[in-house]
mmCIF file of C-alpha atoms in Angstrom:
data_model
loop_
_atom_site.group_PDB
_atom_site.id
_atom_site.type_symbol
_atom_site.label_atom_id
_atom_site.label_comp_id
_atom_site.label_asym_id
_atom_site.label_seq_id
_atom_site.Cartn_x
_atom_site.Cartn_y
_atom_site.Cartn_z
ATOM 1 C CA UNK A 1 0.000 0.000 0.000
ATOM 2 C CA UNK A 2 0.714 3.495 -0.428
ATOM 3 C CA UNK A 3 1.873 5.424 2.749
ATOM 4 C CA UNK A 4 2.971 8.417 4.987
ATOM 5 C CA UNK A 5 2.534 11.624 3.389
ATOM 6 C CA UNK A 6 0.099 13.058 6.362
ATOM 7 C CA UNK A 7 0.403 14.117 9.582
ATOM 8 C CA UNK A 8 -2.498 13.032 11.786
ATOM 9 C CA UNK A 9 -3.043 11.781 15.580
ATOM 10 C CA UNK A 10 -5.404 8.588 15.031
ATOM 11 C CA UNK A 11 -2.943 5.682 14.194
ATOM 12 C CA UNK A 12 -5.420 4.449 12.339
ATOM 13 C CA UNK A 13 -4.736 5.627 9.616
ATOM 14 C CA UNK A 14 -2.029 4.230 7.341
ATOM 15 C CA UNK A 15 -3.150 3.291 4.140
ATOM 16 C CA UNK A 16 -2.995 5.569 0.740
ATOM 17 C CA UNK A 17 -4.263 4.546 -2.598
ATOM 18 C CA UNK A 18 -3.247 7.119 -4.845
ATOM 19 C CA UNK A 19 -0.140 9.268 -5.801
ATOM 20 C CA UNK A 20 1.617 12.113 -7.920
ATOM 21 C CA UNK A 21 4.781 10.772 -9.218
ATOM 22 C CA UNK A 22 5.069 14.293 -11.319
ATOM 23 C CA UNK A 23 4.890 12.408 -14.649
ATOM 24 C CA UNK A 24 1.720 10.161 -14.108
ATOM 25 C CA UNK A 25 -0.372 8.940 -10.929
ATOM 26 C CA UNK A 26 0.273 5.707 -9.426
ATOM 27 C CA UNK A 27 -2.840 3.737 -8.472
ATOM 28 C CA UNK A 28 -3.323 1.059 -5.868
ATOM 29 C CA UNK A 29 -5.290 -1.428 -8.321
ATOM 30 C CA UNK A 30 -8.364 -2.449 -6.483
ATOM 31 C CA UNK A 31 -9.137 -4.787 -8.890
ATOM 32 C CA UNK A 32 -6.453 -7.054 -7.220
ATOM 33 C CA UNK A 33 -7.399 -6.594 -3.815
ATOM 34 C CA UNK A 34 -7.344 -8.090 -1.569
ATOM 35 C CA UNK A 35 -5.216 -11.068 -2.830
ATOM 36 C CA UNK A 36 -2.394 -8.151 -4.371
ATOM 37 C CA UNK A 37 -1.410 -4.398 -3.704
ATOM 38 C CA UNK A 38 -0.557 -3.742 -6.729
ATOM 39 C CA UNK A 39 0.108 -0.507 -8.697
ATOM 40 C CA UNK A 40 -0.863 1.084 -12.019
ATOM 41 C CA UNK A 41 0.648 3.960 -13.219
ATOM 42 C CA UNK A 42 -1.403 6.066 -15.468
ATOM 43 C CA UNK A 43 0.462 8.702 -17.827
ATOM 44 C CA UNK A 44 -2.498 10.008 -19.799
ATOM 45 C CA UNK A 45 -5.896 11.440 -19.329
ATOM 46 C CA UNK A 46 -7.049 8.487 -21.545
ATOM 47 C CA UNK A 47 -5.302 6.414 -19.102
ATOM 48 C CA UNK A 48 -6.565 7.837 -15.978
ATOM 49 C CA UNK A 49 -9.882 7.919 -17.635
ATOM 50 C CA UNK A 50 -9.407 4.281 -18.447
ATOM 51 C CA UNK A 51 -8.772 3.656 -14.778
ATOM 52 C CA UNK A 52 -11.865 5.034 -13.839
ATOM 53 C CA UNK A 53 -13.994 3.048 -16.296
ATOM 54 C CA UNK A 54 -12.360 0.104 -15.415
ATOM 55 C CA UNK A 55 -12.786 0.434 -11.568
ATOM 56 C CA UNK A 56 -8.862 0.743 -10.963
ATOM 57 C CA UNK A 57 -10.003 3.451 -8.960
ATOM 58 C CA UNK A 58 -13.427 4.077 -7.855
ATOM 59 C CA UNK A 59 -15.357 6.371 -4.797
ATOM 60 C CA UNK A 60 -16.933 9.611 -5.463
ATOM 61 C CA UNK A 61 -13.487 11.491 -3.827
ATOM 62 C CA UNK A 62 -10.726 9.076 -5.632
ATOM 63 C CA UNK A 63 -12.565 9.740 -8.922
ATOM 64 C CA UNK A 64 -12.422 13.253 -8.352
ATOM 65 C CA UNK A 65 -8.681 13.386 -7.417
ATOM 66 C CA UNK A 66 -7.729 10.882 -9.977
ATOM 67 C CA UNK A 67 -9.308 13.175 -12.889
ATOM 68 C CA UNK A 68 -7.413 16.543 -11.136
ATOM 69 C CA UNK A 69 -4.057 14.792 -12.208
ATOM 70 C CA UNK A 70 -5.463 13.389 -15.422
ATOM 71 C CA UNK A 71 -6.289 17.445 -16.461
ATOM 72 C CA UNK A 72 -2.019 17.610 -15.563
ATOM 73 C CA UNK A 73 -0.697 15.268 -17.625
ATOM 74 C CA UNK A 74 -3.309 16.399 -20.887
ATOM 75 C CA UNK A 75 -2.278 20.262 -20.449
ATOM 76 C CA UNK A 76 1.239 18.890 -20.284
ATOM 77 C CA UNK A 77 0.773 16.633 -23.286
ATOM 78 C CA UNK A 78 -1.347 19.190 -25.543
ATOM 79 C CA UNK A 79 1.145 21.952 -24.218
ATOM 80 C CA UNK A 80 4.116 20.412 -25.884
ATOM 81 C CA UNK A 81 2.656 19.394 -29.170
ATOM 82 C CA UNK A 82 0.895 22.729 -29.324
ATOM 83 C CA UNK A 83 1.567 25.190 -27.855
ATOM 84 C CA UNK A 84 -0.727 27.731 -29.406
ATOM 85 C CA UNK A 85 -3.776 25.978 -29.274
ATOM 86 C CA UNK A 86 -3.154 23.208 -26.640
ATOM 87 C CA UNK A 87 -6.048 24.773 -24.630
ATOM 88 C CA UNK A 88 -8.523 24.742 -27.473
ATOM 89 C CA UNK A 89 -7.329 20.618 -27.790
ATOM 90 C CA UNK A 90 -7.915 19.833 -23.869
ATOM 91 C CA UNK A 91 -11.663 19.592 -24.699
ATOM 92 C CA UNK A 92 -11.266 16.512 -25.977
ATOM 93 C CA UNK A 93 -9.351 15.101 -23.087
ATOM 94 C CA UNK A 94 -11.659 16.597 -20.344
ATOM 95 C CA UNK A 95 -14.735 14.895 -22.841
ATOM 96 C CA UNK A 96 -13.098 11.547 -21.881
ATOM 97 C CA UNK A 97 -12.971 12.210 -18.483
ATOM 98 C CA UNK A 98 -16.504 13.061 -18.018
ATOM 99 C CA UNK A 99 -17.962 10.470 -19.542
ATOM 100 C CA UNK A 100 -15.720 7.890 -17.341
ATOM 101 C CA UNK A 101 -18.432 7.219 -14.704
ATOM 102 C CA UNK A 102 -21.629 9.597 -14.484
ATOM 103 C CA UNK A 103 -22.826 9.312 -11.501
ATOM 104 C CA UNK A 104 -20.069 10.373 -9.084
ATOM 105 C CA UNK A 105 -20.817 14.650 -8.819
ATOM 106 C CA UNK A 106 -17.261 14.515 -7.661
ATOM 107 C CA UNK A 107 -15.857 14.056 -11.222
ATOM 108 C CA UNK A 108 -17.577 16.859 -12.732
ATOM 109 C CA UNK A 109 -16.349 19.244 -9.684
ATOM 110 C CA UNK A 110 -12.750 18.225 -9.707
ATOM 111 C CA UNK A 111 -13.031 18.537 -13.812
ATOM 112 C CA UNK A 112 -14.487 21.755 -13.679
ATOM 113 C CA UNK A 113 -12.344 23.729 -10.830
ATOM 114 C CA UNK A 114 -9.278 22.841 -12.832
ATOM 115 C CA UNK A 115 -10.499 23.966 -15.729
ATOM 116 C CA UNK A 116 -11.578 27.788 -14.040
ATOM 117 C CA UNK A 117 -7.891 28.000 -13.725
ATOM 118 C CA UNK A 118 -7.117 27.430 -17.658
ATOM 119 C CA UNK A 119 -7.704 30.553 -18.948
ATOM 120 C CA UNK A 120 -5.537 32.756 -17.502
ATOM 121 C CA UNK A 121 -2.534 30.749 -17.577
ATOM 122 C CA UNK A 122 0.133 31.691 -20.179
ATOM 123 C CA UNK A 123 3.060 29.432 -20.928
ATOM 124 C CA UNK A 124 3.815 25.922 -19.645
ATOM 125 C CA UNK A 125 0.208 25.432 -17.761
ATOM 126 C CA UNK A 126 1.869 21.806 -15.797
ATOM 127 C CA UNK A 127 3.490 24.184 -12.357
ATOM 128 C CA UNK A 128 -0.118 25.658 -11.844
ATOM 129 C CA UNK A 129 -2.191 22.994 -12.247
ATOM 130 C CA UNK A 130 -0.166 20.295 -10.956
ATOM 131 C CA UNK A 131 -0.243 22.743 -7.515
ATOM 132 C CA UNK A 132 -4.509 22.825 -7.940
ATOM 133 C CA UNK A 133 -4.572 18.836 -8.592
ATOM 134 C CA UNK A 134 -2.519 18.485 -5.206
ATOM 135 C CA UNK A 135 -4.669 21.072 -3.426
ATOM 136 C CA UNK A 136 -7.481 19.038 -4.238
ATOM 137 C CA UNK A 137 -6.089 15.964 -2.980
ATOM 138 C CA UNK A 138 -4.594 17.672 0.541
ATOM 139 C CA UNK A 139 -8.222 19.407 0.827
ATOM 140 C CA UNK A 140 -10.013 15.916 0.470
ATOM 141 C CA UNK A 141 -7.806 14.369 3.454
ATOM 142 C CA UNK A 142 -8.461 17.167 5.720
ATOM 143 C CA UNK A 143 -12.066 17.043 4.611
ATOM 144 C CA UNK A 144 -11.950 13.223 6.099
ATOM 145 C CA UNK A 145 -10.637 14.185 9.003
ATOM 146 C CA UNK A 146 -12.770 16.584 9.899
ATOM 147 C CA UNK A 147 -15.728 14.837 9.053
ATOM 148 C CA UNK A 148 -14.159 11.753 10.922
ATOM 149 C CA UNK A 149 -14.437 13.869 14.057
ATOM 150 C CA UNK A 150 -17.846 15.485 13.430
ATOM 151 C CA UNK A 151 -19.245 11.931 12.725
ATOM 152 C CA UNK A 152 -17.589 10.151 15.838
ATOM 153 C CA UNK A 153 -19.093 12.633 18.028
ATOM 154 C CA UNK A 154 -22.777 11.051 17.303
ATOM 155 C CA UNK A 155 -21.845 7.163 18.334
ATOM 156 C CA UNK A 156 -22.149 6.119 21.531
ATOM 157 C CA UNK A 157 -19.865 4.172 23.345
ATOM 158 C CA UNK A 158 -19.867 0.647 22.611
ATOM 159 C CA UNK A 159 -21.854 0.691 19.569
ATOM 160 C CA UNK A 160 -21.944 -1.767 16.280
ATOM 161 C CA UNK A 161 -22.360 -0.114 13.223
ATOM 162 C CA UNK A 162 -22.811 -1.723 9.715
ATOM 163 C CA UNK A 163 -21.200 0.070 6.496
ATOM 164 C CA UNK A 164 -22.413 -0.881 2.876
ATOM 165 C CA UNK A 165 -19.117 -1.012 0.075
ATOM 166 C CA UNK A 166 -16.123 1.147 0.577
ATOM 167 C CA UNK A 167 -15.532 4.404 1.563
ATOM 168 C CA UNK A 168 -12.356 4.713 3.177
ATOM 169 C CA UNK A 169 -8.655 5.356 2.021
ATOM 170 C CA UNK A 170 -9.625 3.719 -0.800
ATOM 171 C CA UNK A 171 -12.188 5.660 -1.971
ATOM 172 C CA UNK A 172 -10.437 8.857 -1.171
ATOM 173 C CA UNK A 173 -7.589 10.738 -0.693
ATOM 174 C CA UNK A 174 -6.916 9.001 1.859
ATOM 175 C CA UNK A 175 -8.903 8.052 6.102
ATOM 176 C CA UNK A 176 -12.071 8.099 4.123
ATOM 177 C CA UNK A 177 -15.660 9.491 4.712
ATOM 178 C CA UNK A 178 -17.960 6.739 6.439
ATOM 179 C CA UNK A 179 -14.997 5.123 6.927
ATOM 180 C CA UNK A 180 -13.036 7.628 8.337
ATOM 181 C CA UNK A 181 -15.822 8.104 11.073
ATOM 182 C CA UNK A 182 -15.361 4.705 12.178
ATOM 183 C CA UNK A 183 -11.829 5.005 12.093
ATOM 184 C CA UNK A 184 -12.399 7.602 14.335
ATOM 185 C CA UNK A 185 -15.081 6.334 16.507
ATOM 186 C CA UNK A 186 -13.176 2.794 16.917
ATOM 187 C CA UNK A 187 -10.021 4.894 18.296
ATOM 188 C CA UNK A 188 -12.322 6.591 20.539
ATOM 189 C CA UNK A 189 -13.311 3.765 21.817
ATOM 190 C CA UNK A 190 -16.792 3.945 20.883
ATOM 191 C CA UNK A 191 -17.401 1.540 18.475
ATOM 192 C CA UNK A 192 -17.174 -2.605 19.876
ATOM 193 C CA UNK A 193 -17.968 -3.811 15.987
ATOM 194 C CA UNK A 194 -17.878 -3.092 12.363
ATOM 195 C CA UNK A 195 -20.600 -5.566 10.518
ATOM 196 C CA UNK A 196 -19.407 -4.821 6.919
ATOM 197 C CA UNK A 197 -21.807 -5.927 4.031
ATOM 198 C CA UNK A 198 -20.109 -7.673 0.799
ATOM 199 C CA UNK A 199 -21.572 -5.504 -1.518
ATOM 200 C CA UNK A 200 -22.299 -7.730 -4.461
ATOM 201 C CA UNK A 201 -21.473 -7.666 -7.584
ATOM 202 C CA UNK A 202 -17.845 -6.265 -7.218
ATOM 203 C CA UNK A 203 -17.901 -7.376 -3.579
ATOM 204 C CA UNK A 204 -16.145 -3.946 -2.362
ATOM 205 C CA UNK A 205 -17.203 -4.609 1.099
ATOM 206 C CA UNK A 206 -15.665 -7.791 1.304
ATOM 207 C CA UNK A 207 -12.393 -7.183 -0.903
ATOM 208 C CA UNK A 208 -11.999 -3.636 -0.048
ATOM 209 C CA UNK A 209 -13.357 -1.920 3.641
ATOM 210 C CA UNK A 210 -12.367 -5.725 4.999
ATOM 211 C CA UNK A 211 -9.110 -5.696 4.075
ATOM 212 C CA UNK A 212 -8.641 -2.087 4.865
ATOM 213 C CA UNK A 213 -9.878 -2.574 8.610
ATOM 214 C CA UNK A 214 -7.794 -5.428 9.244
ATOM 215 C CA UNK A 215 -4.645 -3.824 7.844
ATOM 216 C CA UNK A 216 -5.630 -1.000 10.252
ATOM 217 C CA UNK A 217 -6.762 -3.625 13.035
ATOM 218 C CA UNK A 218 -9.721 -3.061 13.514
ATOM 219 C CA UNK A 219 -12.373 -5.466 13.830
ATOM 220 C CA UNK A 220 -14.434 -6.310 11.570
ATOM 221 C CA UNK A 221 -17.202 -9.071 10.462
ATOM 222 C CA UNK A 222 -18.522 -9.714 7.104
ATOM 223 C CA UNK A 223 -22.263 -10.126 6.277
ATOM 224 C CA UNK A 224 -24.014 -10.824 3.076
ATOM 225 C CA UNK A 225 -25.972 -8.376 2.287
ATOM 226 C CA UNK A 226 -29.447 -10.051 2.634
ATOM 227 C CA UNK A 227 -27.999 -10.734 6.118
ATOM 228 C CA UNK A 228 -28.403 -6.892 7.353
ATOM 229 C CA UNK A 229 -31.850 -6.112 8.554
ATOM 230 C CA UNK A 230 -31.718 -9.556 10.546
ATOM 231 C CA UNK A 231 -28.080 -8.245 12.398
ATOM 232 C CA UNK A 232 -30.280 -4.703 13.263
ATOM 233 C CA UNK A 233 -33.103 -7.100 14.541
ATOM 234 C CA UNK A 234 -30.913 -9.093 16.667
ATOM 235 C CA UNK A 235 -29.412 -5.709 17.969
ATOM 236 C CA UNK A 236 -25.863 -5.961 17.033
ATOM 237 C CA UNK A 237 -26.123 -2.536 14.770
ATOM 238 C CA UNK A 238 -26.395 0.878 16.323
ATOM 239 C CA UNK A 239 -25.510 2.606 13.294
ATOM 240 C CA UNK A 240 -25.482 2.646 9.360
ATOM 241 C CA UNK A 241 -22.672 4.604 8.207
ATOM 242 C CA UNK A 242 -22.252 5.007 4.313
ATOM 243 C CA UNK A 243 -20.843 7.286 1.729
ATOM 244 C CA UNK A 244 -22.558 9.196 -1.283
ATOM 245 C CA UNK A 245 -21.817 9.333 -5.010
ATOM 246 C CA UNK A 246 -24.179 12.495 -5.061
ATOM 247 C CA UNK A 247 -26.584 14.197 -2.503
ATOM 248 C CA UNK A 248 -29.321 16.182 -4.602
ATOM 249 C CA UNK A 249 -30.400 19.764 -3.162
ATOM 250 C CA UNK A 250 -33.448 18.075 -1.369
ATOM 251 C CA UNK A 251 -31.251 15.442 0.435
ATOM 252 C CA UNK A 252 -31.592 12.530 -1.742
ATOM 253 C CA UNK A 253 -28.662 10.528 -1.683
ATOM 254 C CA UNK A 254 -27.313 8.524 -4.758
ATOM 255 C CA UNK A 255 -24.784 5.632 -3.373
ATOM 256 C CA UNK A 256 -24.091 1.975 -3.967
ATOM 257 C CA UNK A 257 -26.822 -0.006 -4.950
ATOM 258 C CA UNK A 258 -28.394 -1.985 -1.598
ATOM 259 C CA UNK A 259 -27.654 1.890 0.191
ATOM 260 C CA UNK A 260 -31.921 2.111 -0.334
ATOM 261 C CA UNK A 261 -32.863 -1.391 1.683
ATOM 262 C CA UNK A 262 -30.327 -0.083 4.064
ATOM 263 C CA UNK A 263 -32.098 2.694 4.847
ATOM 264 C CA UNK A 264 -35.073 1.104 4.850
ATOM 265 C CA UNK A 265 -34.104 -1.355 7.284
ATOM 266 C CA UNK A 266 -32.704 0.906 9.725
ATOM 267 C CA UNK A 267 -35.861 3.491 9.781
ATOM 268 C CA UNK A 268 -37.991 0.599 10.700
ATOM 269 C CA UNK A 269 -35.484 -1.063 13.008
ATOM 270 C CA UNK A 270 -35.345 2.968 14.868
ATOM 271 C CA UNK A 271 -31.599 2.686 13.795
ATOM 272 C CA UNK A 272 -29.581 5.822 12.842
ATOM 273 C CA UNK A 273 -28.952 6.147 9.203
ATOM 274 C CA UNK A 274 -25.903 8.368 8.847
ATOM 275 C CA UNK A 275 -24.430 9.522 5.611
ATOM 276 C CA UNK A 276 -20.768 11.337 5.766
ATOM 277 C CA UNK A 277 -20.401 13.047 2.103
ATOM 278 C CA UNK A 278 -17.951 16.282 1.420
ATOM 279 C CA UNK A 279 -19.465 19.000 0.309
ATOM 280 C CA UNK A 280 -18.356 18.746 -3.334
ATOM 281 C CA UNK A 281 -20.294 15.660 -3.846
ATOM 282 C CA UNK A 282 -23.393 17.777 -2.814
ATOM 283 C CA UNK A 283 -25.334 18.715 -6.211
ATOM 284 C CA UNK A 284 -27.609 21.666 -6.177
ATOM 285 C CA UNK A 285 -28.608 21.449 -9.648
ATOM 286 C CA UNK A 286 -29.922 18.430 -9.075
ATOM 287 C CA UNK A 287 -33.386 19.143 -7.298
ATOM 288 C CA UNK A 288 -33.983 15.682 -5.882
ATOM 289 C CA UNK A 289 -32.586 11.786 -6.874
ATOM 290 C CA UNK A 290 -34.590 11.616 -9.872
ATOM 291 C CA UNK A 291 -32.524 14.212 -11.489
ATOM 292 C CA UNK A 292 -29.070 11.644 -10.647
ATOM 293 C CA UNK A 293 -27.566 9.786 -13.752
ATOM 294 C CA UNK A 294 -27.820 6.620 -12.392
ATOM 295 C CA UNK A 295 -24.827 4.111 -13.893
ATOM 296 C CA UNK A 296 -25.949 0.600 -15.608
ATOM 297 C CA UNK A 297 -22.859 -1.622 -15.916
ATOM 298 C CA UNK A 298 -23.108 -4.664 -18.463
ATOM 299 C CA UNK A 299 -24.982 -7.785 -17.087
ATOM 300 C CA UNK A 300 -21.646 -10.335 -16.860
ATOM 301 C CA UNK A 301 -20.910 -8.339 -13.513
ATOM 302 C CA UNK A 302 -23.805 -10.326 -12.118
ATOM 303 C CA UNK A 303 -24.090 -13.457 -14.589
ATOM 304 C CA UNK A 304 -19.746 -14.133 -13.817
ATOM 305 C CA UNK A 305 -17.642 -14.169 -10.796
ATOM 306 C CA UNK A 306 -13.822 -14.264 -11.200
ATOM 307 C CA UNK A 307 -14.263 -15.247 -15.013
ATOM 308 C CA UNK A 308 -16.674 -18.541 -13.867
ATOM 309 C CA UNK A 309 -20.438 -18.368 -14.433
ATOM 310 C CA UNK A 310 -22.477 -18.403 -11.445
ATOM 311 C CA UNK A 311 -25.961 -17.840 -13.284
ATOM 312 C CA UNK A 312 -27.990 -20.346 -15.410
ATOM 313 C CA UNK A 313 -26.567 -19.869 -19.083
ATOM 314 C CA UNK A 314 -29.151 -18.122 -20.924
ATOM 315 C CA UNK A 315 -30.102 -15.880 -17.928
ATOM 316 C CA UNK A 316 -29.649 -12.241 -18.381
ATOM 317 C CA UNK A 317 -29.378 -9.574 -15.880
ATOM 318 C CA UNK A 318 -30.139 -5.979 -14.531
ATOM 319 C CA UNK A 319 -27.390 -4.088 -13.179
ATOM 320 C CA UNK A 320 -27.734 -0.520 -11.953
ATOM 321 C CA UNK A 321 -24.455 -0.035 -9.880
ATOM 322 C CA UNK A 322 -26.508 2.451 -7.459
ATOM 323 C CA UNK A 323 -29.913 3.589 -5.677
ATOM 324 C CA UNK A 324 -31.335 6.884 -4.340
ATOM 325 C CA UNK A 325 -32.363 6.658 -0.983
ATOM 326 C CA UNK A 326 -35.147 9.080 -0.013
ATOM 327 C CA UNK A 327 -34.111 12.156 2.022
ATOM 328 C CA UNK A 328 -36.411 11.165 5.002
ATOM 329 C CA UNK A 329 -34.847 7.929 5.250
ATOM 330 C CA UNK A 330 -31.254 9.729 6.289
ATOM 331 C CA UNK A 331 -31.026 10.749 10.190
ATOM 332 C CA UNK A 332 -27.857 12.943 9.262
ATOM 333 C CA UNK A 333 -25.976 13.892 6.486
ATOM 334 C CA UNK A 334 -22.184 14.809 7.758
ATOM 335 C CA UNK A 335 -19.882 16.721 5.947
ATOM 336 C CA UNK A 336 -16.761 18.591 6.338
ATOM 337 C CA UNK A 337 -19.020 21.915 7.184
ATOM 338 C CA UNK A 338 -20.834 20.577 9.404
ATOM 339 C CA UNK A 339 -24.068 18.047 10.130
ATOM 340 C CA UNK A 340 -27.308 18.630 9.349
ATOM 341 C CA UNK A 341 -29.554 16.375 11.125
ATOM 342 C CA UNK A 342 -32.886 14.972 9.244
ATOM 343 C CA UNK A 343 -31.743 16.988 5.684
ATOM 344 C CA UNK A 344 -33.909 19.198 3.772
ATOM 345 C CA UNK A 345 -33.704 21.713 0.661
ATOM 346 C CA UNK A 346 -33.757 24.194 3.011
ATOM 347 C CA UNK A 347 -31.331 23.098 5.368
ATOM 348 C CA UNK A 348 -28.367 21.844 2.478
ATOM 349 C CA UNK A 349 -29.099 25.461 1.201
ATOM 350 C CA UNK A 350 -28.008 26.841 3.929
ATOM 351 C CA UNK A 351 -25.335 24.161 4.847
ATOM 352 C CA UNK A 352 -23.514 25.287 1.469
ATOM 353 C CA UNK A 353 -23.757 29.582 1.822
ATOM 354 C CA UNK A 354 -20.695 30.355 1.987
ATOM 355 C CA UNK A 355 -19.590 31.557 5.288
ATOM 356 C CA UNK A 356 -22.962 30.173 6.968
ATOM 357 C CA UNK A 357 -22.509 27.413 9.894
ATOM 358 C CA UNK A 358 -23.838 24.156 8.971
ATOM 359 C CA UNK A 359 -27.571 23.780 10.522
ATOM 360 C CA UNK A 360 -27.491 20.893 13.003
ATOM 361 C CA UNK A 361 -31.639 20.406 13.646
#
């Protein structure tokens, strides 16, 4: 694994999946895990792009940061073969980009605040944008940590709390959002058990957040994911932590598909439903989740496990790769301003004016 770089007091904390080398971004494959850390350097924004696609790299905040350094190495590229109308040429790499995963807000945002910086830069554009790309990536970490605390400060002491796929260094920068709150919680002492769902198809709960707590030792016990409302029955879950992909302006939160019958679960179990998000995967264009792009992925994800069929040949399938859970269904939404407790339109409105303390009822 990728690590070091950051200063911070929870010793949990040691695990980084992504990393300027100057020339291209090196990528902990995720693909591979958990059997192999291995790396993938990309050099291009078709490359990085390709990463994306290809789930080298996924989470809302890694996409983001990964497509930051993509937008380096294309100015770079179209700055040296043309120098007089390499910005006019980036289009088509920033195209690419975009249309790498659609439902992550987070790509758009990191896509479009390096782009506010291209037109005023004159000569070699790499020094100024390689500086943005980095502030990006420093910004997300500190986001994580912040929300880690303001997330924490909601579980009570000896609580289990169940998390749906990954969100944690991972999916990042680096801590992580949900993740990073039970990273925080657990050094707190406050949380006894992680109950981690499997997450099927790609199984990111069980190759990905598992792996990551135990290299962090923390403990951790997998569930299938049709095994979830009965572990909130039988009281072992306190909490439901989980990331976002998007959060509409009313609330409604786009994240991995089985987020939904999480939510569900918990509301009529009277467990807390808690959603930790940075504020750049907040979308106020999009009025509620029926204005979220939600991603399809081909069928074989489901039919094929590891290259082996696992389905009837001749079945087909239905894959969206995420749900919208209903703002009422969320308890709080946390994010690196602040939490707003039981989110409305009027409430993220205010949580995003700049300057304006986050609402917290």
């Amino acid at each position: 694994m990728i690590k070091g770089g950051y200063m911070h007091s929870n010793r949990y904390d040691s695990i980084r999946a992504i990393r300027w080398l100057g020339n291209g971004v090196e990528l902990l494959d995720q693909r591979r895990l958990p059997g192999e850390a291995s790396y993938l350097v990309a050099k291009s924004a078709t490359e990085v792009a390709a990463a994306i696609r290809d789930m080298v790299v996924r989470g809302a905040p890694a996409i983001g940061i990964s497509a930051a350094y993509a937008v380096v190495l294309a100015s770079g590229e179209r700055f040296r073969s043309s120098p007089a109308s390499w910005k006019q040429d980036l289009e088509v790499d920033l195209a690419t980009l975009r249309a790498a995963r659609p439902t992550a807000v987070n790509l758009a945002w990191a896509l479009d605040r390096m782009l506010s910086h291209i037109p005023e830069l004159e000569g070699d554009p790499v020094p100024t944008l390689a500086r943005e790309a980095k502030r990006i990536h420093d910004e997300d970490v500190a986001a994580n940590y912040r929300m880690g605390e303001l997330g924490a400060a909601l579980i009570e002491p000896g609580s289990g709390v169940l998390t749906h796929c990954n969100t944690g260094s991972l999916a990042t920068g680096g801590y992580g959002t949900a993740l990073g709150v039970i990273r925080t919680a657990f050094a707190r002492g406050a949380i006894e058990r992680v109950f981690a769902d499997e997450t099927r198809p790609w199984l990111q709960g069980a190759r990905l957040t598992a792996w990551e707590l135990v290299e962090e030792g923390i403990p951790v016990s997998l569930i299938a994911d049709s095994a979830a409302a009965y572990a909130m029955r039988r009281g072992k879950v306190s909490w439901v932590i989980v990331g976002a992909d998007r959060v509409a302006a009313n609330g409604d939160v786009a994240n991995k598909i089985g987020t939904y019958s999480l939510a569900l679960s918990a509301r009529y179990h009277g467990i807390g439903f808690m959603v930790v998000a940075p504020t750049s995967s907040i979308d106020l264009a999009a009025t509620d989740g029926s204005a979220i792009p939600i991603e399809a992925r081909g069928a074989e994800e489901l039919l094929r496990f590891a290259e082996r069929p696992v389905a009837a040949t001749g079945a087909g399938g239905w894959n969206p790769v995420f749900d919208v859970t209903p703002a009422e269904l969320v308890s709080v939404l946390v994010t690196e301003r602040g939490v707003v407790t039981e989110p409305t339109e009027a409430r993220i409105a205010s949580l995003m004016s700049a300057g304006s303390p986050a609402p917290s009822a």
